[in-house]
XYZ file of C-alpha atoms in Angstrom:
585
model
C -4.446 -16.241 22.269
C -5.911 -18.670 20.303
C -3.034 -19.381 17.945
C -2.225 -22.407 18.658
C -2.430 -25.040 15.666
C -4.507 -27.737 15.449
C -2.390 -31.418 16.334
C -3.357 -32.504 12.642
C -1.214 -29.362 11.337
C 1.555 -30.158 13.734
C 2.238 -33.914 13.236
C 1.960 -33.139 9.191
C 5.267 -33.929 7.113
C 7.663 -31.340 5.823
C 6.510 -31.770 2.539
C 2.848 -31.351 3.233
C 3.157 -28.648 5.336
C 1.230 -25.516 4.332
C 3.288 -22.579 5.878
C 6.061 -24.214 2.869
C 3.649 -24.602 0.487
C 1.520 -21.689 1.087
C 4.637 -19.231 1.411
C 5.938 -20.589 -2.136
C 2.315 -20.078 -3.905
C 2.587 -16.399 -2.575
C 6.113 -16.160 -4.336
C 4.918 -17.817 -7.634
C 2.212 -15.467 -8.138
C 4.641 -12.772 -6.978
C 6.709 -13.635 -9.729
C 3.811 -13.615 -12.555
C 2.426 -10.609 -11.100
C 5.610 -8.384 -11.626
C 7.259 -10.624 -14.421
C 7.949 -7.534 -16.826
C 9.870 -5.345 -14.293
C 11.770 -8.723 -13.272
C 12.518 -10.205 -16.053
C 13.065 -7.191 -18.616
C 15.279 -4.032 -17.971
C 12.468 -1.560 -17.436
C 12.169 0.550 -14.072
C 9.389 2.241 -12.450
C 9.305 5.906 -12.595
C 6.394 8.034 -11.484
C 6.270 10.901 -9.056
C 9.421 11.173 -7.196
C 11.033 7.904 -8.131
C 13.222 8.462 -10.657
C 13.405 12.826 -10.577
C 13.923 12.684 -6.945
C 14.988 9.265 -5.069
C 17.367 7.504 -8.228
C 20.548 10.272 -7.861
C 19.907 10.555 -4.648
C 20.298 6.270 -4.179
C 23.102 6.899 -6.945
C 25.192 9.028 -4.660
C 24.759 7.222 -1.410
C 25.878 3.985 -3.152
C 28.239 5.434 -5.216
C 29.906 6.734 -1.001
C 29.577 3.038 -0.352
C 31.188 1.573 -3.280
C 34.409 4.327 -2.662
C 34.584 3.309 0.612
C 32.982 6.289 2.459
C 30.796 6.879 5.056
C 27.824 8.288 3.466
C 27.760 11.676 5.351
C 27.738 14.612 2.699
C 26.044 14.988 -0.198
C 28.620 17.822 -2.650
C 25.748 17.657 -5.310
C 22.687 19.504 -4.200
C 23.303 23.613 -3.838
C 26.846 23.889 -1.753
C 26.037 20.635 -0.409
C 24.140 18.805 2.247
C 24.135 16.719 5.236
C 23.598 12.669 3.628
C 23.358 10.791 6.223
C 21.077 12.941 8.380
C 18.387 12.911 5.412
C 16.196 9.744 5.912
C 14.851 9.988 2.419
C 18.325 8.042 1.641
C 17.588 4.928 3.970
C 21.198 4.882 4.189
C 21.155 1.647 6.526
C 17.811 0.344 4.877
C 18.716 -3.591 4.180
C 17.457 -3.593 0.271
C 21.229 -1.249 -0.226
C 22.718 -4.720 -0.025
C 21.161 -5.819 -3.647
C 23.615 -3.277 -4.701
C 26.513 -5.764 -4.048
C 25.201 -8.245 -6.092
C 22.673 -7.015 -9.154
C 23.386 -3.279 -11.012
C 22.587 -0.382 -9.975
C 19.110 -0.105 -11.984
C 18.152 -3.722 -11.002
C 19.132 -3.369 -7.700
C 16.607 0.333 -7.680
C 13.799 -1.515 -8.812
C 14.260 -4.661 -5.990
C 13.779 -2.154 -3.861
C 9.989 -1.730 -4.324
C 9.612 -5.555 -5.767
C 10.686 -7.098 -2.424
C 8.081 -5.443 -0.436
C 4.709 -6.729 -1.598
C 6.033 -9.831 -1.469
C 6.776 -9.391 2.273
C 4.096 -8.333 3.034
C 1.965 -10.960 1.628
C 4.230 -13.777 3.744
C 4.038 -11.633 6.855
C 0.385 -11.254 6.527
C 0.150 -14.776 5.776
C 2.278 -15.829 8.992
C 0.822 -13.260 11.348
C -2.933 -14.892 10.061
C -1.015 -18.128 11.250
C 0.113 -17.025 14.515
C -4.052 -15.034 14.885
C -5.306 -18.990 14.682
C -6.564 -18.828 11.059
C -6.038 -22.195 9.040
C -3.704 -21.600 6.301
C -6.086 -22.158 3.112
C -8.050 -18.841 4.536
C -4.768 -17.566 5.386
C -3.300 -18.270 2.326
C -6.185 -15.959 0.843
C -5.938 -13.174 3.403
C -2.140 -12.873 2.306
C -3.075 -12.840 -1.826
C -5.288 -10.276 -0.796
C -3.180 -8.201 1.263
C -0.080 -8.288 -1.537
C -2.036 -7.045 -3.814
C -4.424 -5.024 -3.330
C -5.112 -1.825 -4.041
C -3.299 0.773 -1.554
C -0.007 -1.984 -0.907
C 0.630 -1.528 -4.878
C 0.265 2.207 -4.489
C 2.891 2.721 -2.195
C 5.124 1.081 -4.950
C 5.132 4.904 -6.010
C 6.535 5.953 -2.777
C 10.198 4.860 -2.473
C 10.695 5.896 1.427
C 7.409 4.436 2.471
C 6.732 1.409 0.493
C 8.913 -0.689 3.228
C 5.740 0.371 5.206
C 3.953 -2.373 3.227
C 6.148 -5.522 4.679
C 7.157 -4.098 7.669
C 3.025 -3.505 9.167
C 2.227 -7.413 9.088
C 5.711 -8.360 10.365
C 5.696 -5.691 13.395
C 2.238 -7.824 14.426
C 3.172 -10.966 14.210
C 6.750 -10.779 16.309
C 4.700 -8.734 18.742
C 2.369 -11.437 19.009
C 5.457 -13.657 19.554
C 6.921 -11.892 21.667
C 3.897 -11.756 24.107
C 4.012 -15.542 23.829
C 7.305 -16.641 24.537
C 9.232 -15.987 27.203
C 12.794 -15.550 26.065
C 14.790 -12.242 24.560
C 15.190 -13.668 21.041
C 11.432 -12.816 20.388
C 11.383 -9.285 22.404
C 15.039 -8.710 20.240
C 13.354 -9.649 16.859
C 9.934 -7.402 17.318
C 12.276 -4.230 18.223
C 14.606 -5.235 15.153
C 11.639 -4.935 13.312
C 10.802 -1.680 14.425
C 14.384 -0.542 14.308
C 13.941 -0.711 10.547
C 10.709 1.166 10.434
C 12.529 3.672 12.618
C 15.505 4.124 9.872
C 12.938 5.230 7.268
C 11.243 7.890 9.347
C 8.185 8.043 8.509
C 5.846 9.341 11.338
C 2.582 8.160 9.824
C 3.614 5.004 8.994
C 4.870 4.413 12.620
C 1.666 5.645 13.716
C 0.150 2.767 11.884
C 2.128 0.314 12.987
C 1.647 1.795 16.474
C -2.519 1.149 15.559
C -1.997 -2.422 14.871
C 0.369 -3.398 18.076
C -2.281 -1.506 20.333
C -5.280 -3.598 18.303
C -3.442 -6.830 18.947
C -2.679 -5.679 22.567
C -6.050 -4.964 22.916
C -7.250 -8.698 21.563
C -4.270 -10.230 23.387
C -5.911 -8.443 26.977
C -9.324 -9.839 25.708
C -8.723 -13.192 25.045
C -6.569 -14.055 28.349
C -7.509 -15.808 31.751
C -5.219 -13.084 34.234
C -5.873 -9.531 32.074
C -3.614 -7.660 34.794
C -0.857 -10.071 33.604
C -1.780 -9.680 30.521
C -1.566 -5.904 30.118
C 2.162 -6.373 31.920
C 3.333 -8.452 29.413
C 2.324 -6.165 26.617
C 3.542 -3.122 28.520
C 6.849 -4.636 28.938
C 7.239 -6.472 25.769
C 6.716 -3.038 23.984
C 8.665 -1.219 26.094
C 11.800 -3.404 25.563
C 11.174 -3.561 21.608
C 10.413 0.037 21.201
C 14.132 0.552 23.427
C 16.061 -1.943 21.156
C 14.298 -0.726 17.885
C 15.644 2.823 18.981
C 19.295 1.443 19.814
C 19.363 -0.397 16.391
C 18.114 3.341 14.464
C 19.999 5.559 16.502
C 22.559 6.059 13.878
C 19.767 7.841 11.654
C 18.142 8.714 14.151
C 20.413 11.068 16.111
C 21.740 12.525 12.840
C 18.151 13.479 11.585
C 17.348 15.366 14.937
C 20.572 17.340 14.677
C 19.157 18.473 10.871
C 15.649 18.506 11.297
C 15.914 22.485 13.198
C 16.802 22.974 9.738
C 13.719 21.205 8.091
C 10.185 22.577 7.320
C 9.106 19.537 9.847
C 10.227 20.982 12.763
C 7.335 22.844 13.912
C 4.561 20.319 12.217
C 3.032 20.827 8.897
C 0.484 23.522 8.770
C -3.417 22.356 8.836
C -3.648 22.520 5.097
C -0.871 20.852 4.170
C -1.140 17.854 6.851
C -4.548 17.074 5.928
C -4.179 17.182 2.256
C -4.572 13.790 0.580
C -7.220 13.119 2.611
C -9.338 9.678 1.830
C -12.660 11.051 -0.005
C -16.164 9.651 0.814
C -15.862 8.702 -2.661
C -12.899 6.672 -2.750
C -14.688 3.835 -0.414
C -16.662 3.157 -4.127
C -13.162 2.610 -5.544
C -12.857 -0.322 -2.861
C -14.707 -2.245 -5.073
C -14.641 -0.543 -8.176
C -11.508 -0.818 -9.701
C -9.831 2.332 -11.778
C -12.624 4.300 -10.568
C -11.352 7.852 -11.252
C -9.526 6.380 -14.514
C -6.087 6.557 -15.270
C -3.586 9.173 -13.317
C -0.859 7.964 -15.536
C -1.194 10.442 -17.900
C 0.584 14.006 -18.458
C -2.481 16.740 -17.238
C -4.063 13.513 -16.210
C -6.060 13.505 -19.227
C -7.924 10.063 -19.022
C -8.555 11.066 -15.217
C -11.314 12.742 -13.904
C -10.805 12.730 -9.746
C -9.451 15.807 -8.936
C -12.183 17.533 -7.252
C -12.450 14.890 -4.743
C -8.232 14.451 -4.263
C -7.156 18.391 -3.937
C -7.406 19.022 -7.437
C -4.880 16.244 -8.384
C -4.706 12.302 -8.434
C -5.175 10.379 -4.943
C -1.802 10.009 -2.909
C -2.816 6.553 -2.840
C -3.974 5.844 -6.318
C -6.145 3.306 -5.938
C -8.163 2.050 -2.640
C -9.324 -1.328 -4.470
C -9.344 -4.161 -2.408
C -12.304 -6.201 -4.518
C -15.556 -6.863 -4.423
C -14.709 -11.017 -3.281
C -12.773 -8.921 -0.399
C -15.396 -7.056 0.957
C -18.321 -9.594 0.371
C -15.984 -12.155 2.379
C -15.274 -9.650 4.876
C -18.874 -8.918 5.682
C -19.237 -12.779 6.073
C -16.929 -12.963 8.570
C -19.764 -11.876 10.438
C -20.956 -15.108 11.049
C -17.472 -16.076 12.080
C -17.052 -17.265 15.495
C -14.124 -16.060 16.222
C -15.825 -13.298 17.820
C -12.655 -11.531 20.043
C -10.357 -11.433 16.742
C -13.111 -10.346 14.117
C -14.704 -7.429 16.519
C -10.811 -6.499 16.992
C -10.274 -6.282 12.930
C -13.027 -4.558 12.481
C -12.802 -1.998 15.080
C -8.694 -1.350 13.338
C -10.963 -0.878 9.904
C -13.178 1.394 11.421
C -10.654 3.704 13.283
C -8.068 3.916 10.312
C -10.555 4.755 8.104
C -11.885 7.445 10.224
C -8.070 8.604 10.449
C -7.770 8.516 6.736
C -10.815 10.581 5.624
C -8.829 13.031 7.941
C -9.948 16.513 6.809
C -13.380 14.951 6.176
C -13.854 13.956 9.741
C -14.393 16.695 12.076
C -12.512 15.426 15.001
C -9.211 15.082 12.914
C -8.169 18.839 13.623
C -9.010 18.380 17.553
C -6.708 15.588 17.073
C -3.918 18.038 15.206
C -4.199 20.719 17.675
C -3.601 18.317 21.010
C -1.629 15.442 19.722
C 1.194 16.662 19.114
C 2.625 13.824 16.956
C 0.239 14.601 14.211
C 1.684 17.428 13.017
C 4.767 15.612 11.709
C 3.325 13.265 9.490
C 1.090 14.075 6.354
C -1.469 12.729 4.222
C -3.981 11.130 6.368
C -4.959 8.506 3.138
C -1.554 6.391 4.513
C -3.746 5.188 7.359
C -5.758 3.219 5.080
C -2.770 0.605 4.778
C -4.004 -0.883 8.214
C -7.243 -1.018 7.061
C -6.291 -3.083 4.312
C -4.515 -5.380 6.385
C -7.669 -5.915 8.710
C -9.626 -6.560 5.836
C -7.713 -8.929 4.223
C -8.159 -10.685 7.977
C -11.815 -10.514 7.640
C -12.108 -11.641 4.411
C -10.371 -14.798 5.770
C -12.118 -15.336 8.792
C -15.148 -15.221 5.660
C -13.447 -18.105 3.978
C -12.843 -20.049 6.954
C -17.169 -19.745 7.293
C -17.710 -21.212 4.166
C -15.690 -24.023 4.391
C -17.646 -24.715 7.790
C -20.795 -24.329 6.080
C -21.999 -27.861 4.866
C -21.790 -28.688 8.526
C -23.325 -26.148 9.801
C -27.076 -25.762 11.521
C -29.817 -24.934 9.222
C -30.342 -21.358 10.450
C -26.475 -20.590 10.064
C -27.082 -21.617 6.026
C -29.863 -19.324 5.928
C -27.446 -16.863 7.100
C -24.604 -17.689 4.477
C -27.207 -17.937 1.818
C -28.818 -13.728 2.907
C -25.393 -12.477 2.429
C -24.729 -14.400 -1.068
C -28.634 -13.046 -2.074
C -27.505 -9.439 -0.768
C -24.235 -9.635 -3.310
C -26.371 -10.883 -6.106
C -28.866 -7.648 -5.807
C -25.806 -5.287 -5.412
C -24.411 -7.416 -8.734
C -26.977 -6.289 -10.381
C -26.988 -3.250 -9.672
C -23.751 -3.117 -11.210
C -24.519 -4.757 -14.266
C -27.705 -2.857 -14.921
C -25.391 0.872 -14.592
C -22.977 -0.958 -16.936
C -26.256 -2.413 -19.136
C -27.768 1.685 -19.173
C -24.809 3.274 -20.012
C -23.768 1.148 -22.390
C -26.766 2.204 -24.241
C -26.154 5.564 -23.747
C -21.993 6.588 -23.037
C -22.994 10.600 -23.788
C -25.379 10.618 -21.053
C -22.127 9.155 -18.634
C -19.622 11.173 -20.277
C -22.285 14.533 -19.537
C -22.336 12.994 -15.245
C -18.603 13.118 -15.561
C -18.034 16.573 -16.825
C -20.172 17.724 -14.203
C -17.956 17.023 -11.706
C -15.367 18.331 -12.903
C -14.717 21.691 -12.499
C -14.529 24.276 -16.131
C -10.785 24.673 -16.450
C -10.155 21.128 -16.270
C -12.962 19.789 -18.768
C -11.101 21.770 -21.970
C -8.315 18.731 -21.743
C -10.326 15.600 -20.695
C -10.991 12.902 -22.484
C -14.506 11.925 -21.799
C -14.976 9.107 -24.459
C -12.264 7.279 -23.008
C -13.190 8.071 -19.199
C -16.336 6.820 -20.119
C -15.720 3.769 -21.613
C -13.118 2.837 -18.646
C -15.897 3.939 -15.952
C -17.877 1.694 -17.508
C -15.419 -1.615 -17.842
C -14.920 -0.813 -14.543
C -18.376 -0.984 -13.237
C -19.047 -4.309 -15.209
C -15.738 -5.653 -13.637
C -17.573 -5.092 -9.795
C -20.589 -6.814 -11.214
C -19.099 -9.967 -12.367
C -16.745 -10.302 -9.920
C -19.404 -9.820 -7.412
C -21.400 -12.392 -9.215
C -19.403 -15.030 -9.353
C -18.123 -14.366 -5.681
C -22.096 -14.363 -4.406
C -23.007 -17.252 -6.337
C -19.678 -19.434 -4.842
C -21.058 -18.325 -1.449
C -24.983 -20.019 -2.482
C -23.557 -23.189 -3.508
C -20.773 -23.094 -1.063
C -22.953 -25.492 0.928
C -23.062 -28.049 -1.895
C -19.845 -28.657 -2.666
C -18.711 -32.257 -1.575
C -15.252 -31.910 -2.074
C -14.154 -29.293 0.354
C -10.940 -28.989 -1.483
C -12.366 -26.984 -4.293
C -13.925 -24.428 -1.768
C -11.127 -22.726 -1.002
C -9.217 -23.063 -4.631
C -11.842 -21.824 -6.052
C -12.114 -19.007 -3.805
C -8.726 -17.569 -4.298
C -8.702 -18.181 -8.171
C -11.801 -15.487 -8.004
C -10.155 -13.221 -5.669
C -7.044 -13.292 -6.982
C -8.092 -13.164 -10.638
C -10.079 -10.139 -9.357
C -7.174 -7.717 -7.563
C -4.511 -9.043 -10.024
C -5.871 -8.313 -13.580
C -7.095 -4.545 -12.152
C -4.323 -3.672 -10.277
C -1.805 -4.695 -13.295
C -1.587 -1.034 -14.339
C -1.320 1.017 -10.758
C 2.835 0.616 -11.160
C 3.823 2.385 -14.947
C 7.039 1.575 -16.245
C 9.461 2.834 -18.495
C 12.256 1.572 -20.322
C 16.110 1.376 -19.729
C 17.070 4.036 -22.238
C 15.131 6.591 -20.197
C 16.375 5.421 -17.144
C 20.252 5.134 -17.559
C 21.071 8.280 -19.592
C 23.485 11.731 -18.950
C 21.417 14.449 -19.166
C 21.530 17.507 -21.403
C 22.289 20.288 -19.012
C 25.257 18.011 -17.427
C 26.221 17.284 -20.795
C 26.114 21.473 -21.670
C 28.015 21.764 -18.366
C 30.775 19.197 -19.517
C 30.987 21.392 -22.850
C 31.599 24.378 -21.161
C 33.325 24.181 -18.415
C 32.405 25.109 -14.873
C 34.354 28.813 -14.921
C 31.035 30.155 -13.457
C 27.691 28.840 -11.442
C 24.598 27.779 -13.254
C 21.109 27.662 -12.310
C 18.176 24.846 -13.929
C 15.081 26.787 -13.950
C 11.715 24.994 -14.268
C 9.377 25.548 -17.213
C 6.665 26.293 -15.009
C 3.932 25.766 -18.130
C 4.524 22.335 -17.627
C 3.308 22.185 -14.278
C -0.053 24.103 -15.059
C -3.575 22.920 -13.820
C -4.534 22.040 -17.349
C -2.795 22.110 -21.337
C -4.709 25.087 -23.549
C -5.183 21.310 -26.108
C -6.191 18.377 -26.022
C -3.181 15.746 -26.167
C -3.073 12.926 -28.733
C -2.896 9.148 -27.199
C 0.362 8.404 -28.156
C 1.550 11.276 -25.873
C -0.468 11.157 -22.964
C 1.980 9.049 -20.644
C 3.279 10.437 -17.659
C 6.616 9.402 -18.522
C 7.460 12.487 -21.189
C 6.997 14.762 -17.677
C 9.579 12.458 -15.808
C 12.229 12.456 -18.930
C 11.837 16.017 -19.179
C 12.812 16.662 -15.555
C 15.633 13.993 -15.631
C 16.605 16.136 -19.143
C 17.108 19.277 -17.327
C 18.859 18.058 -14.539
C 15.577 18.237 -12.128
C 14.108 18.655 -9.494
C 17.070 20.179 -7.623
C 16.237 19.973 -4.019
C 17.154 17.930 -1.073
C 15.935 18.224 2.141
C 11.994 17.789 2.663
């Protein structure tokens, strides 16, 4: 492997070293990034969060706090089995904020901690690939937060996926390096904790990237025999002490899941659903594309006919237009082992993700066995964001290279910053037209939508986001094209790479503000009515919640005002009336 550092890095101070400084940028812009849900009392809240996963974290800590094993949940029906449900993460780490931080605070850590993870193990497994740290340092801003990392914030049992991916590489990769058990111990500790969430997709992800690494680890040594040993037997041992270290939710969860809907796979249908559209590879570099989900009926949102005739599991596949324009210059990169090995994990995991789309996903249903227990093949595109946000540095590290590089090589840079300036203004000119002419854009949308759903849309507003949007992609794209032209100018390499991850990073971070909704305190920490009614009356015979199933129709017979829209009134409603009632999944 080429990972060694360069002398100059080694013999550097404490207090010049970059995996210090780098690590503590990353947790600065952390910080601003998610500064309202950190610093204020509100709580995240869409989908399942707070209807599904909140009372059922409420009850497993409240079996902590009393001294219990978690085993039995009385709440749900007559009761079920606690423990043996993995949607608790009983033995997850992030239960420990709960000693120290309230209960709500301690919720919300739970999907905080993870982007931030993920950024420093991107950054440190970019380290231990070979990459510098100033490109590394932009690989990991990219990573933490873009576009399908912050979606998974909407997922409590799988956004641990999000650190755990970068960090399963990089102690593999250490691992296969050193000789000791420490290293072997801390890769399957790593996957022990991926194993306690359960989540078969996920695992088949990080299975992706170990095999990729494998794959570059065979490539790039002198005895490959040896080589494919090493990794055969370092895998072996982690995958043995990751299973030791999960057992205790693991063996539980087997004994319930003859029980579960998951024993005999997931149907066709409802495996594949949630497939990645063509369309959503536009969304990688225009941001908001399919405008805002948020919404009750999803009135400012006009996707469904491409996402199953609701929002994107993932709701948003933006990664940036600096992000992909950096990636494709990692072409030139000649690091040609590790680049052809990134982009071959893009290529596959995308071709996973469009699953239904790609006609040799249901050959892979019917005689892989393991694909049947995991659903919604758009979760595969978190690798692929991980290998571009490796390419995009191995881009970075080719500019800063360029003002000593050959003559033909600058014509080279200089073709791919001309080809971002014509797709710029491509951009700009759509933005440009329809500005001139919203109807006309508001007409293309309708279109694809189909007749029920149009009745409740608002187009104006679609419209005018579409187009933000587009201009976004076109600025961002020209500024990032025109950095790459004069990259060869610059005399004071120090700006190249500040400059660099001030556009990305300006990019990703002011679209991606709005992909995790919040709402306040009071509509977190409340008793509903129908325990309240229940308190009233006494409990001298069984009640029933039923669901007002006219909230969950396709479309509203109106159009809602603005200052209604949010999907928030749907999750206080549920929470209200004491739902959703059910347990195991």
């Amino acid at each position: 492997m080429d990972s060694v550092l360069p002398n100059s890095e080694r013999k550097r101070p404490w207090n010049h070293n970059p995996d210090l400084w780098c690590p503590l940028l990353l947790l600065f812009s952390w910080a601003l990034f998610f500064s309202d849900p950190l610093f204020s009392s509100s709580n995240f809240y869409f989908r399942d969060i707070l209807n599904f996963h909140y009372p059922l974290r409420k009850v497993l800590i409240d079996s902590y706090a009393s001294g219990e094993f978690p085993l039995w949940n009385p709440y749900i029906f007559l009761g079920q089995p606690l423990l043996a449900n993995p949607n608790y993460l009983a033995f997850y780490p992030t239960n420990l904020f709960h000693l120290f931080v309230p209960f709500d605070y301690a919720f919300k850590l739970h999907f905080l901690i993870h982007p931030l993870l993920g950024g420093l193990g991107c950054y440190f497994l970019q380290r231990r690939l070979g990459l510098e740290a100033r490109p590394a340092f932009a690989g990991s801003l990219i990573y933490q937060f873009s576009g399908p990392v912050l979606s998974f914030l909407n997922l409590y049992t799988i956004a641990p996926a999000v650190a755990l991916l970068p960090w399963a590489g990089w102690s593999f990769l250490r691992a296969l390096q050193a000789n000791g058990w420490t290293d072997k111990l801390l890769f399957g500790a790593i996957l022990g904790l991926q194993i306690v969430s359960f989540e078969p997709l996920m695992f088949q992800c990080i299975a992706l990237l170990l095999a990729g690494l494998g794959v570059l680890h065979i490539l790039e040594s002198v005895d490959r025999r040896k080589a494919a040993g090493r990794i055969l037997w370092t895998g072996l041992t982690g995958a043995a002490f990751g299973l030791a270290l999960g057992a205790l939710q693991v063996i539980p969860t087997l004994e319930l899941l003859p029980l579960s809907a998951r024993i005999s796979g997931y149907d066709y249908s409802i495996q594949s659903r949630w497939s990645m559209h063509a369309a959503d590879f536009l969304n990688l570099i225009v941001p908001n594309l399919f405008g805002n989900p948020y919404t009750v009926y999803r009135v400012t949102y006009w996707g469904e006919r491409y996402h199953d005739m609701r929002e994107p599991y993932l709701v948003s596949f933006f990664v940036g237009t600096v992000t992909v324009l950096f990636g494709c210059l990692s072409a030139l990169s000649a690091r040609r082992k590790l680049k052809l090995t990134a982009f071959g994990i893009v290529l596959l995991s995308s071709l996973l993700a469009v699953g239904k789309f790609n006609p040799m996903y249901h050959w892979f249903y019917q005689h892989v066995p393991v694909f049947r227990l995991g659903r919604y093949p758009s979760k595969y595109f978190l690798i692929a964001t991980l290998a571009l946000a490796i390419l995009a540095a191995l881009g970075l590290e080719v500019l800063l290279s360029a003002r000593e590089a050959s003559s033909s090589r600058k014509r080279r840079i200089r073709a791919f910053g001309l080809g971002g300036l014509v797709v710029a203004a491509i951009f700009i000119g759509f933005w440009l037209c329809m500005e001139q002419s919203p109807e006309f854009l508001g007409g293309l949308i309708r279109a694809n939508l189909p007749p029920g759903l149009a009745t409740s849309k608002d187009f104006p507003w679609i419209a005018s986001q579409l187009m933000s949007s587009t201009r976004s992609a076109g600025v961002f794209l020209l500024l990032s094209s025109g950095f790459i032209l004069a990259s060869p100018l610059f005399t004071r390499q120090v700006l190249l790479p500040v400059l660099a991850v001030s556009i990305a990073g300006a990019e990703l971070m002011s679209s991606n503000m709005s992909l995790t909704p919040l709402i306040s305190a009071a509509d977190v920490g409340f008793v509903s009515e129908v325990n309240l009614y229940l308190q009233k009356s006494g409990l001298a015979r069984p009640y029933r919640v039923v669901s007002l199933d006219s909230l969950r129709s396709v479309s509203p017979p109106l159009q809602l005002p603005s200052s209604n829209r949010s999907w928030a009134w749907f999750t206080y409603f549920f929470r209200m009336t004491g739902q959703p009632m059910y347990g195991i999944m």
